[in-house]
PDB file of C-alpha atoms in Angstrom:
ATOM      1  CA  MET A   1      18.329  -9.392  16.125  1.00 80.00           C
ATOM      2  CA  ASN A   2      17.141  -6.534  18.459  1.00 85.00           C
ATOM      3  CA  ARG A   3      18.201  -3.980  15.643  1.00 92.00           C
ATOM      4  CA  LEU A   4      16.297  -5.807  13.240  1.00 91.00           C
ATOM      5  CA  LEU A   5      13.321  -5.670  15.308  1.00 91.00           C
ATOM      6  CA  GLN A   6      13.679  -2.013  15.716  1.00 92.00           C
ATOM      7  CA  LEU A   7      14.068  -1.640  11.940  1.00 93.00           C
ATOM      8  CA  ALA A   8      10.730  -3.816  11.588  1.00 94.00           C
ATOM      9  CA  HIS A   9       8.974  -1.694  14.324  1.00 94.00           C
ATOM     10  CA  PHE A  10      10.054   1.607  12.343  1.00 95.00           C
ATOM     11  CA  ILE A  11       8.786   0.298   9.285  1.00 96.00           C
ATOM     12  CA  ASP A  12       5.567  -0.694  10.898  1.00 94.00           C
ATOM     13  CA  LEU A  13       5.401   2.369  12.499  1.00 95.00           C
ATOM     14  CA  PHE A  14       6.001   4.611   9.154  1.00 96.00           C
ATOM     15  CA  ASN A  15       3.566   2.664   7.120  1.00 96.00           C
ATOM     16  CA  ARG A  16       0.856   2.628   9.926  1.00 96.00           C
ATOM     17  CA  GLN A  17       0.874   6.197   9.960  1.00 96.00           C
ATOM     18  CA  ILE A  18       0.775   6.582   6.357  1.00 96.00           C
ATOM     19  CA  GLY A  19      -2.000   4.281   6.152  1.00 95.00           C
ATOM     20  CA  ARG A  20      -4.015   6.096   8.653  1.00 95.00           C
ATOM     21  CA  ALA A  21      -3.350   9.263   6.856  1.00 95.00           C
ATOM     22  CA  SER A  22      -4.370   7.996   3.633  1.00 94.00           C
ATOM     23  CA  ILE A  23      -7.621   6.641   4.810  1.00 93.00           C
ATOM     24  CA  TRP A  24      -8.881  10.408   4.806  1.00 95.00           C
ATOM     25  CA  LEU A  25      -8.728  10.249   1.272  1.00 95.00           C
ATOM     26  CA  ILE A  26     -11.649   8.222   1.307  1.00 94.00           C
ATOM     27  CA  LEU A  27     -13.847  11.008   2.955  1.00 95.00           C
ATOM     28  CA  ILE A  28     -12.501  13.329   0.400  1.00 95.00           C
ATOM     29  CA  ALA A  29     -13.518  11.186  -2.516  1.00 94.00           C
ATOM     30  CA  VAL A  30     -16.879  10.742  -1.077  1.00 94.00           C
ATOM     31  CA  LEU A  31     -17.412  14.556  -0.695  1.00 95.00           C
ATOM     32  CA  LEU A  32     -15.692  15.380  -4.048  1.00 94.00           C
ATOM     33  CA  SER A  33     -18.050  12.683  -5.476  1.00 92.00           C
ATOM     34  CA  ALA A  34     -21.186  14.275  -3.892  1.00 93.00           C
ATOM     35  CA  PHE A  35     -20.125  17.545  -4.990  1.00 93.00           C
ATOM     36  CA  THR A  36     -19.575  16.497  -8.552  1.00 91.00           C
ATOM     37  CA  ALA A  37     -22.980  14.806  -8.704  1.00 91.00           C
ATOM     38  CA  THR A  38     -24.684  17.983  -7.068  1.00 92.00           C
ATOM     39  CA  LEU A  39     -23.185  20.180  -9.602  1.00 90.00           C
ATOM     40  CA  ARG A  40     -24.147  17.688 -12.571  1.00 87.00           C
ATOM     41  CA  TYR A  41     -27.806  17.120 -11.583  1.00 88.00           C
ATOM     42  CA  LEU A  42     -28.339  20.722 -10.211  1.00 87.00           C
ATOM     43  CA  PHE A  43     -26.819  22.907 -12.657  1.00 91.00           C
ATOM     44  CA  ASP A  44     -25.903  20.832 -15.465  1.00 84.00           C
ATOM     45  CA  TRP A  45     -22.261  21.018 -15.189  1.00 84.00           C
ATOM     46  CA  GLY A  46     -19.239  18.397 -15.009  1.00 82.00           C
ATOM     47  CA  SER A  47     -15.826  18.465 -14.843  1.00 86.00           C
ATOM     48  CA  ASN A  48     -13.401  15.679 -15.826  1.00 85.00           C
ATOM     49  CA  ALA A  49     -10.856  16.900 -13.525  1.00 87.00           C
ATOM     50  CA  MET A  50     -13.039  16.276 -10.400  1.00 89.00           C
ATOM     51  CA  ILE A  51     -14.147  12.702 -11.965  1.00 88.00           C
ATOM     52  CA  GLU A  52     -10.255  11.689 -12.636  1.00 89.00           C
ATOM     53  CA  ALA A  53      -9.401  13.224  -9.236  1.00 92.00           C
ATOM     54  CA  GLN A  54     -12.168  10.466  -7.602  1.00 92.00           C
ATOM     55  CA  TRP A  55     -10.323   7.896  -9.489  1.00 91.00           C
ATOM     56  CA  PHE A  56      -6.840   9.121  -8.269  1.00 94.00           C
ATOM     57  CA  LEU A  57      -8.014   9.241  -4.852  1.00 94.00           C
ATOM     58  CA  PHE A  58      -9.466   5.703  -5.182  1.00 93.00           C
ATOM     59  CA  GLY A  59      -5.832   4.491  -6.318  1.00 94.00           C
ATOM     60  CA  LEU A  60      -4.062   6.428  -3.743  1.00 95.00           C
ATOM     61  CA  VAL A  61      -5.806   4.599  -0.897  1.00 95.00           C
ATOM     62  CA  PHE A  62      -5.529   1.341  -2.534  1.00 93.00           C
ATOM     63  CA  LEU A  63      -1.698   1.880  -3.065  1.00 95.00           C
ATOM     64  CA  LEU A  64      -0.948   3.585   0.302  1.00 95.00           C
ATOM     65  CA  CYS A  65      -3.017   1.429   2.519  1.00 95.00           C
ATOM     66  CA  ALA A  66      -1.657  -1.903   1.165  1.00 94.00           C
ATOM     67  CA  PRO A  67       1.528  -1.925   3.352  1.00 95.00           C
ATOM     68  CA  TRP A  68      -0.680  -1.372   6.449  1.00 94.00           C
ATOM     69  CA  THR A  69      -3.085  -3.752   5.068  1.00 92.00           C
ATOM     70  CA  LEU A  70       0.158  -6.306   5.137  1.00 91.00           C
ATOM     71  CA  GLN A  71       1.176  -5.179   8.672  1.00 91.00           C
ATOM     72  CA  GLU A  72      -2.288  -5.981   9.947  1.00 88.00           C
ATOM     73  CA  GLN A  73      -2.516  -9.338   8.268  1.00 82.00           C
ATOM     74  CA  GLY A  74      -5.518  -8.337   6.188  1.00 76.00           C
ATOM     75  CA  HIS A  75      -4.395  -9.731   2.769  1.00 74.00           C
ATOM     76  CA  VAL A  76      -6.174 -12.769   1.450  1.00 70.00           C
ATOM     77  CA  ARG A  77      -4.852 -16.087   2.416  1.00 67.00           C
ATOM     78  CA  VAL A  78      -6.243 -19.697   2.830  1.00 63.00           C
ATOM     79  CA  ASP A  79      -7.074 -18.704   6.586  1.00 70.00           C
ATOM     80  CA  ILE A  80      -8.891 -21.952   7.005  1.00 76.00           C
ATOM     81  CA  ILE A  81      -5.491 -23.808   6.760  1.00 80.00           C
ATOM     82  CA  TYR A  82      -3.149 -21.036   8.131  1.00 77.00           C
ATOM     83  CA  THR A  83      -5.068 -20.434  11.401  1.00 79.00           C
ATOM     84  CA  ARG A  84      -4.888 -24.115  12.187  1.00 83.00           C
ATOM     85  CA  LEU A  85      -1.039 -23.992  12.032  1.00 83.00           C
ATOM     86  CA  SER A  86       1.236 -23.299  14.799  1.00 87.00           C
ATOM     87  CA  ILE A  87       2.906 -20.117  14.978  1.00 88.00           C
ATOM     88  CA  ARG A  88       6.333 -21.470  13.922  1.00 90.00           C
ATOM     89  CA  TRP A  89       4.531 -22.850  10.703  1.00 90.00           C
ATOM     90  CA  ARG A  90       2.636 -19.715  10.328  1.00 87.00           C
ATOM     91  CA  ALA A  91       6.028 -17.698  10.318  1.00 89.00           C
ATOM     92  CA  ILE A  92       7.572 -20.346   7.808  1.00 91.00           C
ATOM     93  CA  ILE A  93       4.956 -19.610   5.639  1.00 88.00           C
ATOM     94  CA  ASP A  94       5.057 -15.842   6.056  1.00 88.00           C
ATOM     95  CA  LEU A  95       8.881 -15.864   5.321  1.00 93.00           C
ATOM     96  CA  VAL A  96       8.874 -18.159   2.481  1.00 92.00           C
ATOM     97  CA  GLY A  97       5.718 -16.326   1.040  1.00 90.00           C
ATOM     98  CA  GLY A  98       7.672 -12.857   1.161  1.00 92.00           C
ATOM     99  CA  LEU A  99      11.026 -14.265  -0.178  1.00 95.00           C
ATOM    100  CA  LEU A 100       9.468 -16.132  -3.092  1.00 94.00           C
ATOM    101  CA  PHE A 101       6.718 -13.992  -3.891  1.00 94.00           C
ATOM    102  CA  LEU A 102       5.881 -10.536  -2.287  1.00 94.00           C
ATOM    103  CA  LEU A 103       9.324  -8.997  -2.519  1.00 96.00           C
ATOM    104  CA  PRO A 104      10.271 -10.175  -6.020  1.00 97.00           C
ATOM    105  CA  VAL A 105       6.990  -8.705  -7.081  1.00 96.00           C
ATOM    106  CA  CYS A 106       7.510  -5.518  -5.315  1.00 97.00           C
ATOM    107  CA  ILE A 107      10.979  -5.009  -6.656  1.00 96.00           C
ATOM    108  CA  LEU A 108       9.730  -5.847 -10.068  1.00 96.00           C
ATOM    109  CA  VAL A 109       6.957  -3.587 -10.060  1.00 96.00           C
ATOM    110  CA  SER A 110       8.847  -0.700  -8.252  1.00 96.00           C
ATOM    111  CA  ILE A 111      11.833  -0.753 -10.906  1.00 95.00           C
ATOM    112  CA  ASN A 112       9.277  -1.012 -14.200  1.00 95.00           C
ATOM    113  CA  ALA A 113       6.575   1.559 -12.302  1.00 96.00           C
ATOM    114  CA  TRP A 114       9.753   4.013 -12.040  1.00 96.00           C
ATOM    115  CA  ASP A 115      10.497   3.937 -15.619  1.00 94.00           C
ATOM    116  CA  TYR A 116       6.732   4.317 -16.337  1.00 92.00           C
ATOM    117  CA  PHE A 117       6.483   7.431 -13.990  1.00 95.00           C
ATOM    118  CA  LEU A 118       9.824   9.027 -15.509  1.00 95.00           C
ATOM    119  CA  LEU A 119       8.227   8.750 -19.227  1.00 94.00           C
ATOM    120  CA  SER A 120       5.269  10.061 -17.846  1.00 92.00           C
ATOM    121  CA  PHE A 121       6.936  13.052 -16.273  1.00 94.00           C
ATOM    122  CA  GLN A 122       9.168  13.803 -19.071  1.00 94.00           C
ATOM    123  CA  GLN A 123       6.142  14.086 -21.441  1.00 93.00           C
ATOM    124  CA  ASN A 124       4.258  15.903 -18.984  1.00 91.00           C
ATOM    125  CA  GLU A 125       1.539  13.300 -19.668  1.00 88.00           C
ATOM    126  CA  ALA A 126      -2.113  14.380 -18.865  1.00 87.00           C
ATOM    127  CA  SER A 127      -5.405  13.265 -19.448  1.00 86.00           C
ATOM    128  CA  MET A 128      -6.835  13.051 -23.009  1.00 85.00           C
ATOM    129  CA  ASN A 129     -10.381  14.491 -21.742  1.00 86.00           C
ATOM    130  CA  PRO A 130     -10.435  18.271 -21.989  1.00 86.00           C
ATOM    131  CA  GLY A 131      -9.756  19.839 -18.528  1.00 83.00           C
ATOM    132  CA  GLY A 132      -8.355  16.419 -16.998  1.00 82.00           C
ATOM    133  CA  LEU A 133      -5.422  16.067 -14.791  1.00 89.00           C
ATOM    134  CA  LEU A 134      -1.896  15.387 -14.973  1.00 89.00           C
ATOM    135  CA  TRP A 135      -1.039  11.798 -14.776  1.00 88.00           C
ATOM    136  CA  TRP A 136       2.601  11.579 -13.834  1.00 91.00           C
ATOM    137  CA  PRO A 137       1.798  12.512 -10.051  1.00 91.00           C
ATOM    138  CA  MET A 138      -0.431   9.279  -9.597  1.00 92.00           C
ATOM    139  CA  LYS A 139       1.964   7.352 -11.780  1.00 94.00           C
ATOM    140  CA  LEU A 140       4.719   8.175  -9.380  1.00 96.00           C
ATOM    141  CA  ALA A 141       2.540   6.916  -6.392  1.00 95.00           C
ATOM    142  CA  ILE A 142       2.988   3.360  -7.850  1.00 96.00           C
ATOM    143  CA  PRO A 143       6.892   2.782  -7.518  1.00 97.00           C
ATOM    144  CA  VAL A 144       6.451   4.509  -4.155  1.00 97.00           C
ATOM    145  CA  ALA A 145       3.644   2.499  -2.528  1.00 97.00           C
ATOM    146  CA  PHE A 146       5.491  -0.829  -3.895  1.00 97.00           C
ATOM    147  CA  SER A 147       8.636   0.147  -2.153  1.00 97.00           C
ATOM    148  CA  LEU A 148       6.451   0.675   1.106  1.00 97.00           C
ATOM    149  CA  LEU A 149       5.059  -2.517   0.216  1.00 97.00           C
ATOM    150  CA  ALA A 150       8.305  -4.109   0.042  1.00 97.00           C
ATOM    151  CA  ALA A 151       9.588  -2.377   3.113  1.00 97.00           C
ATOM    152  CA  GLN A 152       6.491  -3.664   5.115  1.00 96.00           C
ATOM    153  CA  GLY A 153       7.286  -7.279   3.546  1.00 95.00           C
ATOM    154  CA  ILE A 154      10.996  -6.998   4.832  1.00 96.00           C
ATOM    155  CA  ALA A 155       9.692  -5.960   8.227  1.00 95.00           C
ATOM    156  CA  GLU A 156       7.369  -8.941   8.581  1.00 94.00           C
ATOM    157  CA  MET A 157      10.094 -11.383   7.569  1.00 94.00           C
ATOM    158  CA  ILE A 158      12.327  -9.989  10.171  1.00 94.00           C
ATOM    159  CA  LYS A 159       9.297 -10.644  12.515  1.00 93.00           C
ATOM    160  CA  ALA A 160       8.736 -14.041  11.207  1.00 92.00           C
ATOM    161  CA  ILE A 161      12.649 -14.985  11.828  1.00 93.00           C
ATOM    162  CA  ALA A 162      12.271 -13.437  15.246  1.00 92.00           C
ATOM    163  CA  VAL A 163       9.572 -16.054  15.931  1.00 90.00           C
ATOM    164  CA  LEU A 164      11.549 -18.918  14.555  1.00 90.00           C
ATOM    165  CA  ARG A 165      14.510 -17.975  16.715  1.00 90.00           C
ATOM    166  CA  ASN A 166      11.951 -17.549  19.913  1.00 85.00           C
ATOM    167  CA  HIS A 167      12.667 -13.886  20.086  1.00 71.00           C
ATOM    168  CA  HIS A 168       8.888 -13.210  20.993  1.00 60.00           C
ATOM    169  CA  ALA A 169      10.177 -10.395  23.561  1.00 42.00           C
ATOM    170  CA  SER A 170       9.547  -7.305  21.656  1.00 43.00           C
ATOM    171  CA  PRO A 171       6.035  -6.532  20.850  1.00 43.00           C
ATOM    172  CA  VAL A 172       6.520  -5.378  17.342  1.00 42.00           C
ATOM    173  CA  SER A 173       3.096  -6.025  15.667  1.00 44.00           C
ATOM    174  CA  PRO A 174      -0.544  -6.555  16.890  1.00 45.00           C
ATOM    175  CA  THR A 175      -0.269  -9.845  15.236  1.00 46.00           C
ATOM    176  CA  GLY A 176       2.035 -11.170  17.810  1.00 45.00           C
ATOM    177  CA  TYR A 177       5.125 -11.367  16.028  1.00 43.00           C
TER     178      TYR A 177
END
């Protein structure tokens, strides 16, 4: 069990670092948005690439911070019921939810998105807007992010199993698992 908890800790650390690095993309997107608006209103000049870059940055933040959000127990659930349950029942719900819902969805999206990316990459897909960006790099982020989310789901399930086996000794997560 200790090796599994070490693996969960490594996944937690990796996804936390990616999440913390990704939040800087929000600042870049805000600055880019302000710069784009300034150019448009002061100089009557615009760029499709800058507008698309804002969308891509938002998408990257959403995708790359999802595993960190799962780790921090920040995803939506019925907290009014969940918080009233014992830690063991919460661990059971997390384990069953991860096995039945999270992992299958992440695996399916990762596999299908990989094919989606490959097709885009082979075609060197780019925006149809004049001066737009290449799209395949953003499409690569989808299977990568869902693979990271699946890994975090596995880490959360390991921590839930540790709770069920009364293995509370290792402080793996800020949530107490």
